[in-house]
XYZ file of C-alpha atoms in Angstrom:
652
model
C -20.563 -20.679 5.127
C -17.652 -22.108 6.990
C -14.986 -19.785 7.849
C -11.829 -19.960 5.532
C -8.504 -18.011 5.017
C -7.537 -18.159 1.497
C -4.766 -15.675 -0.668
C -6.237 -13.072 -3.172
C -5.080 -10.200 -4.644
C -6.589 -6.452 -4.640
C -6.299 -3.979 -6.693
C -4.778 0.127 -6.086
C -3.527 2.755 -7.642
C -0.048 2.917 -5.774
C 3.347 4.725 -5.191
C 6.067 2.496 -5.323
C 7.868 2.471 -1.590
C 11.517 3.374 -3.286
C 14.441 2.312 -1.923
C 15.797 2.583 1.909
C 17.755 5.632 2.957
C 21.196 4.676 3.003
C 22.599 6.997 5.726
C 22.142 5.450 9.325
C 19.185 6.770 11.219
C 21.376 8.683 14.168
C 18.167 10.617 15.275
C 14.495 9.724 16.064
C 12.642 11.815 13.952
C 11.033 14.390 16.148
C 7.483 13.068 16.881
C 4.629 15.475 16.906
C 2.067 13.158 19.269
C 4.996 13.062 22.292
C 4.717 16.481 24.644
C 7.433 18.719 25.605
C 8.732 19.329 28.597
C 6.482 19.621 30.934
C 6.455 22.431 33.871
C 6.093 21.634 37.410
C 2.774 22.674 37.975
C 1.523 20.268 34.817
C 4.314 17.123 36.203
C 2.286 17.346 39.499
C -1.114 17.430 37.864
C -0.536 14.197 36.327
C -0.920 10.843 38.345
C 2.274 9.675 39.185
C 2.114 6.303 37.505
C 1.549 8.591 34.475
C 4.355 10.638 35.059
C 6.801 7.922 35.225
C 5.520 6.576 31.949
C 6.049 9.436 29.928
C 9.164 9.777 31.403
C 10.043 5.942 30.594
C 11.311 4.337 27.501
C 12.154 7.640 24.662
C 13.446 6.802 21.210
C 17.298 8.250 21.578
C 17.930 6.856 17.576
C 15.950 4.803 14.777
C 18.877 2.091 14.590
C 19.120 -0.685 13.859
C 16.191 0.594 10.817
C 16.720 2.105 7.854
C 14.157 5.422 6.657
C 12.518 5.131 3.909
C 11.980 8.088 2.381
C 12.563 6.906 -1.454
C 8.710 6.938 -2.592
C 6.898 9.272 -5.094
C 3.696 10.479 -5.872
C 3.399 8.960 -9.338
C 1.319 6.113 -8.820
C -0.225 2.889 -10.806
C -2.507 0.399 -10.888
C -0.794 -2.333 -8.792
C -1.887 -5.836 -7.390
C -1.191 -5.989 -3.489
C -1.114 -9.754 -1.955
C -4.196 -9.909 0.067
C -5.211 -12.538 2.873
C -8.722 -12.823 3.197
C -10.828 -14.068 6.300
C -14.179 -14.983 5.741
C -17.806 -15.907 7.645
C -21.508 -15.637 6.023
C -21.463 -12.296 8.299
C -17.982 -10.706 7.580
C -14.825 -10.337 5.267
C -11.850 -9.079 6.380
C -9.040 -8.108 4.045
C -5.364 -7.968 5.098
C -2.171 -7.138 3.296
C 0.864 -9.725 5.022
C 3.788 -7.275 2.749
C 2.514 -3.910 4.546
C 2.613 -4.759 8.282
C -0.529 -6.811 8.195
C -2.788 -4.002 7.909
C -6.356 -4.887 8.398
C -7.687 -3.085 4.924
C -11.405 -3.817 4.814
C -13.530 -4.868 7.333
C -17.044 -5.617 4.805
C -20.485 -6.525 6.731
C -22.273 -8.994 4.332
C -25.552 -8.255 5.771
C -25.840 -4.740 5.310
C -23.148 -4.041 2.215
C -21.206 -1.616 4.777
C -17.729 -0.913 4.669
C -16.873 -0.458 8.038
C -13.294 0.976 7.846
C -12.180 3.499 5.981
C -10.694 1.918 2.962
C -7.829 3.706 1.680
C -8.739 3.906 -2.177
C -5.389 4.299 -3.320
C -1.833 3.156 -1.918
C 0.213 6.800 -1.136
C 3.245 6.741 0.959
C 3.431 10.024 3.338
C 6.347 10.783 6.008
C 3.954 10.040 9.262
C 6.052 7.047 10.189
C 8.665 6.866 12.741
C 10.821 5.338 9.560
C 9.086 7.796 7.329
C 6.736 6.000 4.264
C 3.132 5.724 5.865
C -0.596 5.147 4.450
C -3.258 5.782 5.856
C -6.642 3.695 6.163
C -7.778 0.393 7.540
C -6.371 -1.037 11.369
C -2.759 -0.572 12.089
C -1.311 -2.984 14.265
C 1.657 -0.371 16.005
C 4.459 -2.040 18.278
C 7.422 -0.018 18.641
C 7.574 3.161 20.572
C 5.009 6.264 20.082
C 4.119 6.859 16.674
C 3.417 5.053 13.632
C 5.335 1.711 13.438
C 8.919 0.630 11.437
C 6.859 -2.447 10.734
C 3.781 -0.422 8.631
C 5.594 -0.928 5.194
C 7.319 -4.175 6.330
C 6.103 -7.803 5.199
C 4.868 -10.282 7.583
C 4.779 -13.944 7.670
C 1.400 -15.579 7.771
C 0.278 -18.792 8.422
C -3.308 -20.764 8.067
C -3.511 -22.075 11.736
C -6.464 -23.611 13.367
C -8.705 -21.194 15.371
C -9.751 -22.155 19.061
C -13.188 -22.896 18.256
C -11.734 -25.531 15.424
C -11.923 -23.280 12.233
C -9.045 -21.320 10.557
C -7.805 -18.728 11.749
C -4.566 -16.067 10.588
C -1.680 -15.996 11.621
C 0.757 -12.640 11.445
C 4.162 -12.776 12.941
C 7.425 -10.739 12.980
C 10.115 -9.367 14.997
C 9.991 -6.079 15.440
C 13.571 -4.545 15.186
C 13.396 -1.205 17.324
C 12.551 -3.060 20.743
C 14.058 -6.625 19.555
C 10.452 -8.091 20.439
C 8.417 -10.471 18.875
C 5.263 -9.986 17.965
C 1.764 -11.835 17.041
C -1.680 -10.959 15.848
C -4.406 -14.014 15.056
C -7.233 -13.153 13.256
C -10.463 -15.267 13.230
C -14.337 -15.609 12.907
C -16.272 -17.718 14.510
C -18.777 -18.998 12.922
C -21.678 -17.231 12.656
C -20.212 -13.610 14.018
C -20.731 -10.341 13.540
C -17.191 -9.747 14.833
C -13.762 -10.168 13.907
C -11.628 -11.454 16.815
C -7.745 -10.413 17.202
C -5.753 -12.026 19.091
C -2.132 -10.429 20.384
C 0.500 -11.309 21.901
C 4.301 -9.498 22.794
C 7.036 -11.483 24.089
C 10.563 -10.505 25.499
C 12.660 -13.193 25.740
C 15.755 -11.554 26.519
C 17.573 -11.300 29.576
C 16.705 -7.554 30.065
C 13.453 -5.292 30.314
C 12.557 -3.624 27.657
C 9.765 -0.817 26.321
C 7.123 -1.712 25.250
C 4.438 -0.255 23.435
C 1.174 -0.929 21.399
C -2.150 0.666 19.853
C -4.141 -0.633 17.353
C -5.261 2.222 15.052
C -8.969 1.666 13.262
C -9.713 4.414 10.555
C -13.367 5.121 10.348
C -15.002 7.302 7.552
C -16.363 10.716 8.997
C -19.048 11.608 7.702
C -21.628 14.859 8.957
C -23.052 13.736 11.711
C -20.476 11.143 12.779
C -19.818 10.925 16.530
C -17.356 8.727 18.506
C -18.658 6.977 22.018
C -16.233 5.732 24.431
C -17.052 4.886 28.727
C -16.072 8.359 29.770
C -16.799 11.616 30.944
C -13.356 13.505 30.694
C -10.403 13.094 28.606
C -6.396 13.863 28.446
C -6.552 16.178 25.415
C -3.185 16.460 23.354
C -3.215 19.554 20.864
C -1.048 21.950 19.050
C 0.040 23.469 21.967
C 1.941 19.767 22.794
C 0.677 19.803 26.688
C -1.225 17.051 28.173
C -4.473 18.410 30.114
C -7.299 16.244 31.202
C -10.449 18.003 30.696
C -14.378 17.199 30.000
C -15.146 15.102 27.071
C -16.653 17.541 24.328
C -19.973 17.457 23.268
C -18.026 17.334 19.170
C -14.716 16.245 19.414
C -14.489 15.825 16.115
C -15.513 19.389 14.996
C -11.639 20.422 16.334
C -10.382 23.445 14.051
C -6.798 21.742 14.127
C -5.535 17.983 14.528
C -5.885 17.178 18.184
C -6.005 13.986 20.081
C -8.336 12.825 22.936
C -7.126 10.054 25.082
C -10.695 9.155 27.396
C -10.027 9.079 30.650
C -12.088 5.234 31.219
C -12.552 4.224 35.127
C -10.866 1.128 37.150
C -13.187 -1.289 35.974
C -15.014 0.307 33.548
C -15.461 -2.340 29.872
C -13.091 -0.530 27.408
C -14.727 0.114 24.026
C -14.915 2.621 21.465
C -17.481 3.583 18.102
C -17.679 5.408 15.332
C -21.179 6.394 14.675
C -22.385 8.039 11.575
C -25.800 10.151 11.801
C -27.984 7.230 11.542
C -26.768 5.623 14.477
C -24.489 2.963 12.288
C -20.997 2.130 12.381
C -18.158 0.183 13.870
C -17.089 -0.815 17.823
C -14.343 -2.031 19.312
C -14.038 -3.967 22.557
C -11.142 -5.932 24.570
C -10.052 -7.666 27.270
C -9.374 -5.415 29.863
C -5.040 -5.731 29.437
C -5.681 -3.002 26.146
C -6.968 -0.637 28.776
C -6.454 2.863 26.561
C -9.270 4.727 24.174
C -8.174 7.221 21.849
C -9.702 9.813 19.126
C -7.480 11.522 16.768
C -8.975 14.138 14.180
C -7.654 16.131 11.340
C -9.796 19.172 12.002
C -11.987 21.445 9.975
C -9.031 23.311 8.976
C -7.029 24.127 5.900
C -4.225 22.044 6.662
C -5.695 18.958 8.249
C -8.210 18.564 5.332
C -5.223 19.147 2.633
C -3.122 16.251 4.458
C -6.550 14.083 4.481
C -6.339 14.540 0.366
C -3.085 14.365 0.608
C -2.813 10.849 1.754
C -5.833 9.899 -0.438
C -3.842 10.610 -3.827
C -6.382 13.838 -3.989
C -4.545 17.431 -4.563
C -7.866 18.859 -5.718
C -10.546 20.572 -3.843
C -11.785 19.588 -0.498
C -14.211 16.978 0.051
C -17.085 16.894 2.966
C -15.676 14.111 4.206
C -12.775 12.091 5.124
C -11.895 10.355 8.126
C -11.033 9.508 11.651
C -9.392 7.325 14.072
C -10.637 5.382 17.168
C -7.598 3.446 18.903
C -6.604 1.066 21.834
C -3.544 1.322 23.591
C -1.636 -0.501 26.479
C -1.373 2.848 28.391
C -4.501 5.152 29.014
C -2.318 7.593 26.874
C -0.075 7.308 23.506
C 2.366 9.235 24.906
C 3.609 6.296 27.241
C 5.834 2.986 27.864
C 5.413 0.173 29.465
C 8.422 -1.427 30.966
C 8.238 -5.471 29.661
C 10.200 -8.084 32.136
C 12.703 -9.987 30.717
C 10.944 -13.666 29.893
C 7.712 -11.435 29.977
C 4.985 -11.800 27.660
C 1.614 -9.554 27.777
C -1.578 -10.367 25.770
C -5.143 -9.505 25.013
C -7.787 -9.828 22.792
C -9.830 -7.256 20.695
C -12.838 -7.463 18.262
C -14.042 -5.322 15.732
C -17.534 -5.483 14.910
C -20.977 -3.395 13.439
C -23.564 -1.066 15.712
C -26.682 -0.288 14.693
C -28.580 2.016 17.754
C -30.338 5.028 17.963
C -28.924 8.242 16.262
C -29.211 10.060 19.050
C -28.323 7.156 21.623
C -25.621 7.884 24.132
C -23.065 6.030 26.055
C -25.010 3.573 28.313
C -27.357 2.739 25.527
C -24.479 1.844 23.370
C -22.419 -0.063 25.985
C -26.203 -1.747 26.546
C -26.218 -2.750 22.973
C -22.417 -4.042 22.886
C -23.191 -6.335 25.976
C -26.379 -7.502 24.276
C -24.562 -8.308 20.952
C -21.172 -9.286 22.404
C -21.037 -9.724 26.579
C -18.002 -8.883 28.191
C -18.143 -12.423 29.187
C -17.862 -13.662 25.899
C -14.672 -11.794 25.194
C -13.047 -13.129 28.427
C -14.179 -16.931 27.126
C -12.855 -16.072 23.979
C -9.212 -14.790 25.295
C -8.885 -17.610 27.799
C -9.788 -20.259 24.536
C -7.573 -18.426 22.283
C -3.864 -18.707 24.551
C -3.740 -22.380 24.207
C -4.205 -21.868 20.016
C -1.853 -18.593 20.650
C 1.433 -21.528 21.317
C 0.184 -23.832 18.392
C 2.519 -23.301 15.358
C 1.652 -24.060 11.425
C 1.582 -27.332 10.321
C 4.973 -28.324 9.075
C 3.087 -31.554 6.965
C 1.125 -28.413 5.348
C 3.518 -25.559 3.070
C -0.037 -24.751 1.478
C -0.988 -23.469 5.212
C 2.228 -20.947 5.011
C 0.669 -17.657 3.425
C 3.289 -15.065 3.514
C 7.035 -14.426 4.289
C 8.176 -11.606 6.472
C 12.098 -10.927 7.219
C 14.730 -13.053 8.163
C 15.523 -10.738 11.228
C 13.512 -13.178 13.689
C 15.508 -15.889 12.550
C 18.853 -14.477 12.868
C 17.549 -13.184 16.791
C 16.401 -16.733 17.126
C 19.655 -18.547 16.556
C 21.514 -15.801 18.265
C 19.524 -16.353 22.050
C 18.360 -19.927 20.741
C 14.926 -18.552 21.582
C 11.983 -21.047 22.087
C 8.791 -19.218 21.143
C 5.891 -21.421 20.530
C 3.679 -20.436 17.829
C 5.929 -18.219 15.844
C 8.574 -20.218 14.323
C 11.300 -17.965 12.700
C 12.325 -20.204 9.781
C 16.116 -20.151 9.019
C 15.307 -20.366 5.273
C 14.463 -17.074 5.620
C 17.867 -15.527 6.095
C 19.205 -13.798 2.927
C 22.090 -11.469 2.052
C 20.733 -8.646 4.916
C 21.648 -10.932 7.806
C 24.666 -13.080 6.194
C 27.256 -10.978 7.229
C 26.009 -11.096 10.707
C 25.619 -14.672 10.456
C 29.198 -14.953 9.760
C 30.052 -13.084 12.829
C 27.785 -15.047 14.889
C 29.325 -18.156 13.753
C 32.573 -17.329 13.401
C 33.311 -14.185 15.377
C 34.705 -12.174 12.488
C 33.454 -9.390 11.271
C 32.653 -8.997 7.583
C 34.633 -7.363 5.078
C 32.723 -3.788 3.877
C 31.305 -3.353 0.968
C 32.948 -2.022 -2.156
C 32.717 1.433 -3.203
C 29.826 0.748 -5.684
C 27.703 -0.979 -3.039
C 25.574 0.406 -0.514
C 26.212 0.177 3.116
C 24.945 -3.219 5.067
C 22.180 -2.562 7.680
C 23.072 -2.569 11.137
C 22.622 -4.035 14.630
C 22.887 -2.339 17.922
C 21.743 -4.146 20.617
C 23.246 -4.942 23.618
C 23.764 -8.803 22.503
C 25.345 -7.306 19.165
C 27.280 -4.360 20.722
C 29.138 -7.448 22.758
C 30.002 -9.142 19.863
C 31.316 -6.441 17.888
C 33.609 -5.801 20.861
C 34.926 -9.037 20.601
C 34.993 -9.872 17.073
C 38.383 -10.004 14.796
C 38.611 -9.020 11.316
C 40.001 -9.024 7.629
C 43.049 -7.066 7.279
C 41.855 -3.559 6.359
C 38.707 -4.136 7.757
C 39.217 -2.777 10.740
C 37.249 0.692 9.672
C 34.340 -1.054 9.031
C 33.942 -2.843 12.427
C 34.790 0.263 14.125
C 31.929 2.054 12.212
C 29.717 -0.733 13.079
C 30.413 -0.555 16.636
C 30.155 2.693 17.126
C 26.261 2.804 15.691
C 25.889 0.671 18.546
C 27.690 2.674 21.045
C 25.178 5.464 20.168
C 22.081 4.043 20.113
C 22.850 3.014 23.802
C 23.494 6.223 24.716
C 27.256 6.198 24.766
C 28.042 9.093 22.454
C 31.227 10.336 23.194
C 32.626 6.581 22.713
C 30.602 6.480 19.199
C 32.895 9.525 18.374
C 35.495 7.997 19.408
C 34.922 5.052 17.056
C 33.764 6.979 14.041
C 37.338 9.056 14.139
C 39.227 6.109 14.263
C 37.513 4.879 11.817
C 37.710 7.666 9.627
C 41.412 7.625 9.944
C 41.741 4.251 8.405
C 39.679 4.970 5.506
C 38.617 7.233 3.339
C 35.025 6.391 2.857
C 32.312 8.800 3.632
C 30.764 6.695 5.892
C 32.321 7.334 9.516
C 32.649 11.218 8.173
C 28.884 11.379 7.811
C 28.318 9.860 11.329
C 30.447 12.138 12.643
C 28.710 15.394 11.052
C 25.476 13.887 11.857
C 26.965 13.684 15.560
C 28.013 17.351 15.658
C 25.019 18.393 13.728
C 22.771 16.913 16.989
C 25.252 18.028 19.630
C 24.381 21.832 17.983
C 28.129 22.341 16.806
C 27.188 23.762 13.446
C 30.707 25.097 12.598
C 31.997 21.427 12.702
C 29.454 19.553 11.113
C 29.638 21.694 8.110
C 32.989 21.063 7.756
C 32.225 16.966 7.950
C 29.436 17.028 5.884
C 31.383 18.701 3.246
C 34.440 15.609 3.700
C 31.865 13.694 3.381
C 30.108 14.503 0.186
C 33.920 14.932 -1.371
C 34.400 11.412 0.039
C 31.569 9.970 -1.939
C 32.079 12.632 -5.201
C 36.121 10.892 -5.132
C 34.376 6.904 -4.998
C 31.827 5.400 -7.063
C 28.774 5.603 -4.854
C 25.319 4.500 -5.953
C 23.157 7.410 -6.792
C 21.289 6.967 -3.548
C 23.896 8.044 -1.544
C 24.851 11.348 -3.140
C 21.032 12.515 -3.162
C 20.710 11.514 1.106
C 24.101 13.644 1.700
C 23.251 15.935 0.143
C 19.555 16.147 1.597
C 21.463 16.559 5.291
C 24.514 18.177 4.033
C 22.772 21.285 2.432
C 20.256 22.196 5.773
C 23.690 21.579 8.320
C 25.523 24.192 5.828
C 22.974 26.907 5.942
C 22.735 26.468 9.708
C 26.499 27.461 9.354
C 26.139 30.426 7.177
C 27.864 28.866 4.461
C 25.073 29.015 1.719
C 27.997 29.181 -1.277
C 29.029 25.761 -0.096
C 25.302 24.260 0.283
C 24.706 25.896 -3.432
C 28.278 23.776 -4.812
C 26.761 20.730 -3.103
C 23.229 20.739 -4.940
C 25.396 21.937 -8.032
C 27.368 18.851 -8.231
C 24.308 16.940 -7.869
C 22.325 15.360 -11.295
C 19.493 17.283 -12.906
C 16.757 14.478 -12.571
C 18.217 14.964 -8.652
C 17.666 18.307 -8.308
C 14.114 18.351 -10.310
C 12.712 16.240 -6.861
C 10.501 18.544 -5.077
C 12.882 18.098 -1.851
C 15.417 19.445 -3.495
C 13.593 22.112 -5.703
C 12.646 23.340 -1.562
C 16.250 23.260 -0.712
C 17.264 25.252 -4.093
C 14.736 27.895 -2.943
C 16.221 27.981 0.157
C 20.083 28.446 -0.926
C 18.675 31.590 -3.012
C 17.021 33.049 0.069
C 20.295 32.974 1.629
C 22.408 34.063 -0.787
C 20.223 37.389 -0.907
C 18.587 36.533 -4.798
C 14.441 36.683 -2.886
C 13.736 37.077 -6.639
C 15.167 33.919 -7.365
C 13.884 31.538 -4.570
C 10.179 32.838 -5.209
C 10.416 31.928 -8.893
C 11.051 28.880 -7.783
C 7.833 28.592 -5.490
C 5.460 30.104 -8.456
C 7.062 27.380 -10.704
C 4.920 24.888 -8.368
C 6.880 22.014 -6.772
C 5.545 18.604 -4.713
C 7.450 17.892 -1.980
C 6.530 13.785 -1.639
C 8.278 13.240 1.597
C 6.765 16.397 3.149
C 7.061 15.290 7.244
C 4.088 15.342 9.203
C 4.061 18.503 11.140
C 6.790 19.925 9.137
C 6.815 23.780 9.205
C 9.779 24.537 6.452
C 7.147 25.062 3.289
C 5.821 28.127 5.253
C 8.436 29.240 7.050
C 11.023 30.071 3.539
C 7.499 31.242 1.939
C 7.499 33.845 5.190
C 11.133 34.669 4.674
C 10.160 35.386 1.040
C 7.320 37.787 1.002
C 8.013 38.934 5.009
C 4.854 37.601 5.874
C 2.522 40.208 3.144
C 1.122 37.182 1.044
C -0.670 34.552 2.148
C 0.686 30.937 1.981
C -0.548 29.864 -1.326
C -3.140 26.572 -0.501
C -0.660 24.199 -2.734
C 2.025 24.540 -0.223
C -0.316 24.438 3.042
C 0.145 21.789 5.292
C 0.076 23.978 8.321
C -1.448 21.847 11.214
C -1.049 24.411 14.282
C -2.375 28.011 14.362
């Protein structure tokens, strides 16, 4: 059959993604696949170009995105937009409103899955803007860990392949680094693989971090082993260190989550499998530009097989198997950034495809295969004929070829830096109420007035471009609170605290909205002044308990407001603040964990265990986060083990 991209639907039992956080992200959540500080005999064990990458290009905030943090665990049958790419060899199933995740990878030939296909849709806090899933290929710009774009829609677009078929189209602009993005899916005809084709363009005036691995979940299985072109291996672990060291014989039988970035040779063809016992399952090559191989496993252990159910929609007992993932990165490590020139672009391709070899066949046998099968070559041939179809944009004579709609973000960058990127038109038809106040500042250099009491605050923008125009802009009379809140979330993403401050108290002068007082505790809370953030996060929450806030915003408060108070030793005023909040609030498993917590305290153990035997489901439990076992240690001084419901310990 001729290859064809054509819109279907699939299928899941899923969580609903809830609504965005309202409170500005101040703080990059603390990400557990970065190291800490290094020592100096470690710094000088690492090659220097290493070095300077890990030392390039942190997250200091998550602005200008929102978290999302608003999902349960109740889920239902739901139909998820699909975009499906087809041969007589493959299918390939993608979902344009969830980052463009590569779902299903099917071999016709054989009836193998060759992904691990996610059979439900469950939202997790592994993201860098909290809701996750797991399963499938996960295309990650951004900075190190999971992408703001991995719950975000995409626009899509039929376009024609370089060989003359159809091929897919993804597109958006991703918001942390203010790049655009591309990924083009195709089959030529007659393949065994599925070709990806990426590109990441800066076209600002500036150089900017950049950052990219494609993440492939395989099943594991017993048996299952994972190949790559290389003998040792910078292995990330519990301990947070990076340590180069021989590639195991079983990487995969780790007792806790662990990473192993392979250490691959100048040179060397970069590839990665999955094998299962039998000597079947899936490879992935490149072009030589995606130059990193990765393996990350859960572990044998308690915890890493209870987040594997945990992310599968199963709370029951554990299962044999589960699985793994093999990615490709732009550095030989995850932990790294990659300065990108201003006018830059970088681009590669991939392809994902079947093995079939030996059970017991090693590395050079299965490289030997992969160049018999697909030749290095052939990839090269393939990138060099995809570039010129990478700049050719949908048909405007053709809506039916337009597939999916992402944001209106790209659009509003677009007409900002009047932007010519071939290939990835940014519609301005796609602008809605998110970016029309800061279309009216664009265009008319004042700043919008705030939203009303009842409303929930606008999302922001903090670049450097935006930051300049806030400086400039004028305003509606009595609006000045608002731009000064505005511009000082841009002040502090760029690193300019004590000017943020500066902006937030004025701005909390002229109003008396909980907004700037939030920013402000959130400010102090970071800077470690507990004493003072207290105080602020309790004008805060009376600012919003004296308006008519949504719902939304009294629950996120008080979600930050309650933690900064017990920091301060003021547990009577973190027990008023979950008092005052309502009871289908406080039945959340979040907060039932904070209730427990207030107890502790306030000296009534009794009371906060109760709550624990009562059973609770935290749904926005973080990845890596230690305060389900820590207030269960507080409780029973460390006598009683941590019950298995609450386990989600993934260090010793």
């Amino acid at each position: 059959m001729a290859t064809t991209v054509r819109r279907s639907t699939l299928t899941l039992p899923a969580a609903p993604l809830g609504p965005e956080n309202p409170l500005p992200a101040l703080l990059a959540p603390r990400e557990l696949h970065a190291p800490e500080a290094f020592d100096e005999a470690e710094s000088t064990a690492l090659p220097p170009a290493m070095a300077r990458r890990l030392a390039y290009g942190h997250l200091r905030t998550l602005l200008p995105v929102p978290r999302l943090d608003g999902y349960t665990r109740e889920r239902t049958p739901t139909a998820l937009d699909t975009l499906v790419i087809e041969n007589d060899r493959l299918r390939a199933t993608v979902l344009p409103g969830l980052g463009g995740r590569l779902y299903s990878l099917h071999h016709k030939p054989t009836g193998r899955e060759l992904l691990h296909a996610n059979p439900v849709l469950q939202f997790a806090d592994f993201g860098l803007a909290g809701a996750w899933f797991s399963g499938g290929v996960e295309w990650n710009p951004g900075a190190t860990g999971h992408t703001t774009m991995t719950c975000a829609p995409m626009h899509a677009a039929r376009v024609t392949a370089p060989d003359g078929g159809e091929m897919l189209r993804l597109w958006e602009w991703e918001r942390l680094r203010d790049l655009p993005y591309q990924v083009d899916l195709w089959l030529p005809d007659g393949s065994d693989f599925l070709y990806a084709g990426v590109r990441v363009r800066n076209p600002h005036h500036r150089t900017v971090p950049l950052y990219w691995w494609s993440n492939t979940a395989v099943p594991e299985t017993p048996g299952t082993r994972v190949l790559a072109p290389a003998g040792h291996a910078w292995h990330f672990g519990s301990n947070r260190t990076l340590h180069r060291v021989p590639v195991p014989d079983e990487p995969i039988a780790s007792e806790h989550p662990a990473d192993w970035f392979y250490d691959l040779a100048d040179g060397a063809r970069p590839w990665i499998a999955a094998l299962g016992a039998d000597g079947r399952g899936l490879i992935q090559t490149s072009t030589d530009t995606l130059c990193g191989r990765k393996l990350f496993v859960w572990g044998r252990g308690r915890g890493g097989r209870r987040w594997q159910r945990w992310l599968a929609g199963d709370t029951g007992e554990a299962r044999a198997d589960g699985y793994l993932e093999i990615q490709a990165g732009l550095a030989p490590t995850q932990l790294e950034h990659l300065p990108l020139i201003a006018g830059g672009a970088v681009s590669w391709l991939e392809a994902y495809g079947p093995l079939d070899t030996a059970p017991d066949a090693g590395t050079d046998t299965v490289e030997a295969h992969l160049e018999a099968v697909l030749p290095r070559e052939r990839v090269r041939a393939a990138y060099e004929a995809w570039l010129p179809a990478a700049d050719a944009a949908p048909d405007p004579g053709a809506p039916e070829d337009i597939l999916a709609t992402g944001s209106g973000w790209g659009a509003l960058e677009v007409l900002r830096g009047r932007y010519d990127l071939p290939g990835t038109p940014f519609d301005p038809g796609t602008m809605g109420e998110q970016q029309k106040p800061w279309l009216e500042l664009l265009l008319a250099g004042v700043f919008p007035k705030a939203p009303g009491d009842d409303a929930l605050p606008g999302p922001a923008l903090v670049s450097p471009e935006w930051r300049e125009l806030l400086e400039t802009a004028g305003t509606y009379d009595g609006n000045e609170w608002y731009l000064d809140h505005h511009l000082g979330l841009a002040q502090w993403d760029a690193g300019d605290r004590a000017q943020a401050v500066r902006s937030w108290e004025r701005s909390a002068a002229r109003t008396g909205s909980w907004l700037p007082l939030h920013c402000l505790a959130a400010a102090d809370r970071a800077d470690g002044n507990q004493a003072r953030a207290a105080e602020r996060y309790l004008a805060a929450v009376r600012a919003q308990a004296a308006g008519t806030c949504p719902e939304g915003v009294r629950a996120a408060l008080a979600r930050e407001a309650v933690p900064a108070l017990l920091e301060a030793g003021r547990p009577g005023d973190a027990a008023a603040v979950l008092g005052a909040l309502p009871d289908d609030v406080l039945a959340r498993g979040r907060f039932r964990l904070l209730h427990a917590q207030v107890l502790a305290a306030q000296g009534d153990i009794a009371g906060a265990r109760a709550v624990f035997d009562a059973g609770f489901t935290v749904d926005d439990l973080r990845e890596g986060e230690d305060s389900l076992h820590l207030t269960w240690q507080s409780l029973t001084g460390g006598a009683e083990p941590l019950p298995e419901s609450y386990d989600f310990r993934m260090a010793p």
